XYZ file of C-alpha atoms in Angstrom:
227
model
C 243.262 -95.829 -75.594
C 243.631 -98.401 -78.445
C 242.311 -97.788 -81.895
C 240.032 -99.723 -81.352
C 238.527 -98.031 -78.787
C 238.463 -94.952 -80.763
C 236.614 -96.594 -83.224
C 233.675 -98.471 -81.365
C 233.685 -97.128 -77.740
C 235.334 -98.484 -74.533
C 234.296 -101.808 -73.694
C 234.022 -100.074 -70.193
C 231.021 -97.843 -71.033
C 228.237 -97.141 -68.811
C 225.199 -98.689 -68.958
C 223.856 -102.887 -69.039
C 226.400 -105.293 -70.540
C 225.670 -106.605 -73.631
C 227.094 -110.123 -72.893
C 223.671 -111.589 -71.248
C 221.662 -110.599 -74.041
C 223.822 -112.447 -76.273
C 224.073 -115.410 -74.565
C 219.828 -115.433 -74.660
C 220.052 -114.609 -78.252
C 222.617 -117.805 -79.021
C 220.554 -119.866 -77.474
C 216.918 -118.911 -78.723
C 218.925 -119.006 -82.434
C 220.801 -122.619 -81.299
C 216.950 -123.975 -80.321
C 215.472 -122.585 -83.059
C 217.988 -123.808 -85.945
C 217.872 -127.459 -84.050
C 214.200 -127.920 -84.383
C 214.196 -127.320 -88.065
C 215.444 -130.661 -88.410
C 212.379 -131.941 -86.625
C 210.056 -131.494 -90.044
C 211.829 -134.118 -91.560
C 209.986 -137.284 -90.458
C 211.735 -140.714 -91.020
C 208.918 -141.894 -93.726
C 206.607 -145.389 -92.540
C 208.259 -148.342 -94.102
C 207.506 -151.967 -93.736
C 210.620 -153.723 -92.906
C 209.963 -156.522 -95.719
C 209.304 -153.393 -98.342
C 211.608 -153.228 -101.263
C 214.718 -150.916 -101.274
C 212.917 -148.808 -103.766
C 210.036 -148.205 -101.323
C 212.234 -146.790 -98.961
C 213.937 -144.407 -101.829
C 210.560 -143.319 -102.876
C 209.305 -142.285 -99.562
C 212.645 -140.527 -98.627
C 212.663 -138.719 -102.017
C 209.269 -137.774 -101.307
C 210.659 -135.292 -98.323
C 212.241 -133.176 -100.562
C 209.754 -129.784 -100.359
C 210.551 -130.269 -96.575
C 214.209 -131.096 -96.686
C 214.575 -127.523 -99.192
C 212.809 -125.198 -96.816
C 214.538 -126.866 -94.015
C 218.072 -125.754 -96.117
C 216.502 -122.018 -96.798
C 215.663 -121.596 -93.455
C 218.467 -122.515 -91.529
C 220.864 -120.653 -93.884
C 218.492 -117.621 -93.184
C 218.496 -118.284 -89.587
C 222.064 -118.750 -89.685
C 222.562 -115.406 -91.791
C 220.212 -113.778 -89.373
C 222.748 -114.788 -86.625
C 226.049 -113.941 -88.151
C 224.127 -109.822 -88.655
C 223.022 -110.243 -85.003
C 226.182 -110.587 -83.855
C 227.689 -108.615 -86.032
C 225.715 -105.778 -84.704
C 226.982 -106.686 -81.401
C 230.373 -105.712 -82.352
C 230.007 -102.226 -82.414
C 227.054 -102.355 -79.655
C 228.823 -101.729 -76.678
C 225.837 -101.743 -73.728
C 222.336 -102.115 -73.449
C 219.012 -100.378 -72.089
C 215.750 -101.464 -71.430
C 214.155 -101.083 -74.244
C 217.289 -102.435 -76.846
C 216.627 -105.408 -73.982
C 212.500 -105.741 -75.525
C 213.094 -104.728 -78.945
C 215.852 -108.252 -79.296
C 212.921 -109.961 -76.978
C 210.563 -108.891 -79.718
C 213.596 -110.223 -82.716
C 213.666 -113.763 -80.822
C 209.799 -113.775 -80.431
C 210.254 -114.114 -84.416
C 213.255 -115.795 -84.614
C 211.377 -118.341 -82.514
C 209.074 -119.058 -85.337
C 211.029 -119.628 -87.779
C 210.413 -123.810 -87.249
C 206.750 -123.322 -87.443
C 206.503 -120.649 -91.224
C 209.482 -123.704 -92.104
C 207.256 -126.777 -91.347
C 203.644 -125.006 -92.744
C 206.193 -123.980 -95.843
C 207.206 -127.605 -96.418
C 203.850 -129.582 -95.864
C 202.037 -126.966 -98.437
C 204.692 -125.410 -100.661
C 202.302 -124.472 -103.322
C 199.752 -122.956 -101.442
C 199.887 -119.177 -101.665
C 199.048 -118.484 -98.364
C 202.213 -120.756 -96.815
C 204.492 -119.134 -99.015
C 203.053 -115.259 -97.968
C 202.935 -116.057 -94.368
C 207.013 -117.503 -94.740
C 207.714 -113.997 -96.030
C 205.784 -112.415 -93.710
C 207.320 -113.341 -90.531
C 210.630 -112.948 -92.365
C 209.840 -109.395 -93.090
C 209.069 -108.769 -89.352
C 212.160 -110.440 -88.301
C 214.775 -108.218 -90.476
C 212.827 -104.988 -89.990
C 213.248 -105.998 -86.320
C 216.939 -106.594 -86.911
C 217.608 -103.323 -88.833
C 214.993 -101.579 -85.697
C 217.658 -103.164 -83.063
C 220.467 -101.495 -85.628
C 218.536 -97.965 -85.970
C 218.094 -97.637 -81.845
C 221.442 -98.383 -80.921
C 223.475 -96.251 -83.240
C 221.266 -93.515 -83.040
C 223.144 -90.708 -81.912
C 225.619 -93.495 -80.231
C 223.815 -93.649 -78.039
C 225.041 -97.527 -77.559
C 228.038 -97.882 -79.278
C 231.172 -95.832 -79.191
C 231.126 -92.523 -80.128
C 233.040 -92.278 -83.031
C 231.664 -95.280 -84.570
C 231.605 -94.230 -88.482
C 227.877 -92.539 -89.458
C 229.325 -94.211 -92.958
C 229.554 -97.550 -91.041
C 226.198 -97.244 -90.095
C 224.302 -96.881 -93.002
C 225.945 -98.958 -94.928
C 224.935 -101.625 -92.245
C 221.575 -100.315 -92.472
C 221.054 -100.200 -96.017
C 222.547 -104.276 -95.804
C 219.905 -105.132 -93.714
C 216.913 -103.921 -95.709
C 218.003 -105.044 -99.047
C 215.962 -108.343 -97.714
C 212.568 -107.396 -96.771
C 212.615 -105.393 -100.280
C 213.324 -109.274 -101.506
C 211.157 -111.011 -99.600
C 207.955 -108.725 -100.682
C 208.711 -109.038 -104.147
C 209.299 -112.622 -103.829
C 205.650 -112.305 -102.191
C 203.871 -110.394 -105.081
C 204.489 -113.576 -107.100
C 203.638 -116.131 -104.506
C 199.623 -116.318 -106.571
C 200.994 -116.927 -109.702
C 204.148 -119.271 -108.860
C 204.618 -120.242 -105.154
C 207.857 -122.130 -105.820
C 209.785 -119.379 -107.469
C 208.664 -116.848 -104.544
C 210.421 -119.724 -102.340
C 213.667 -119.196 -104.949
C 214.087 -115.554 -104.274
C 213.626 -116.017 -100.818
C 216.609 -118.106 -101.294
C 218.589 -114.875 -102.326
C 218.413 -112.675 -99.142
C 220.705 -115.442 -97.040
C 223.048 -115.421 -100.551
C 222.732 -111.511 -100.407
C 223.908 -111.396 -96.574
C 226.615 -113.673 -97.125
C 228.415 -111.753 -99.789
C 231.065 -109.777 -99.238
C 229.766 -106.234 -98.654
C 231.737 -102.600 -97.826
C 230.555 -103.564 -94.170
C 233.017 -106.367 -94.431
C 235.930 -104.721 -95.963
C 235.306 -102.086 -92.839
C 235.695 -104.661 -90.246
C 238.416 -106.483 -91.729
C 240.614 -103.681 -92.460
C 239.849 -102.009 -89.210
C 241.129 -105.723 -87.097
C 243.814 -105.982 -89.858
C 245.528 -102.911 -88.751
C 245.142 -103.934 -84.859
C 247.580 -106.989 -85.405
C 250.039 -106.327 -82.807
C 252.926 -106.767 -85.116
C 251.569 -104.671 -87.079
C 251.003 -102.094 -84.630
C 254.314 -102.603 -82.852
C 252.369 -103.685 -79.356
């Protein structure tokens, strides 16, 4: 047995394989992320307008081109913690299967919060229902997290219990952003839109999760382990 395996769990283990529920969960994110682009209309200009028409209409799309940046770096941080769970996740069950149904079902919104967000970034109720959703979608994440790696009972079992909360306590540091960012939205609707800005930065730092993983493959090299 590899370290490796003592670490995370035979890739052999009983139960559903994980690989189908990825490949749904690539391609509900790879949808998703592509039709965030869609908001961004190509703005009406007569051909015989002046060049500064055209400027003025594009530079008007800018509340829609930044929530169309926010949100696909939070899809795309979203992603990178999905399958980052799916590292250690070794097989499925039914109802892992429904509670990632239930993460897509809000992953799968993302689009719609982005393009109400952009046409009416300064209305409070926009900016609440963006944070909102996004709450739903992490807790769902860290849910998906908590059920597997209870007990092991799908990963391997001598997956780290320091590993796991770590990972745990990652995951929540952004609905605890996103509702602050929300208890502002009445007062100033674009800096609630800011902080949500800082849960993708959040995920994408370095984090002991990271240093785990990367020293655990680091010391599978095969010239480093003689193999």
């Amino acid at each position: 047995m590899s370290s490796e395996e003592n670490d995370i769990g035979p890739k052999t283990a009983t139960g559903l394989s994980a690989a189908r529920i990825e490949s749904l969960s690539d391609g509900v994110f790879a949808i998703a992320m592509t039709l965030l682009i869609f908001q961004l209309k190509v703005p009406a200009v007569a051909t015989d307008a002046s060049p500064a028409v055209l400027i003025e209409g594009v530079t008007a799309l800018w509340p829609q081109a930044a929530c169309f940046a926010l949100s696909f770096i939070t899809a795309g941080s979203l992603w990178i913690a999905h399958r980052g769970q799916f590292h250690y996740i070794r097989r499925t069950d039914r109802p892992l299967l429904w509670i990632n149904i239930i993460f897509l079902l809000f992953v799968s919104t993302i689009p719609f919060i982005t393009a109400l967000l952009g046409q009416y970034p300064t209305y409070t109720f926009a900016v609440i229902l963006y944070g909102v959703s996004m709450v739903l979608t992490v807790l769902t994440l860290w849910f998906h997290w908590f059920y597997a790696t209870r007990k092991h009972r799908l990963t391997g079992a001598h997956l780290s219990e320091a590993v796991v909360r770590m990972q745990s306590r990652r995951i929540l540091t952004g609905p605890v952003i996103y509702i602050a960012a929300m208890s502002i939205a009445g007062w100033q609707p674009w800096i609630s839109i800011l902080c949500y800005l800082i849960v993708p930065i959040a995920y994408a730092l370095p984090s002991a999760v990271d240093r785990h993983w990367f020293g655990h493959h680091k010391a599978l090299r095969p010239e480093d382990s003689g193999e």
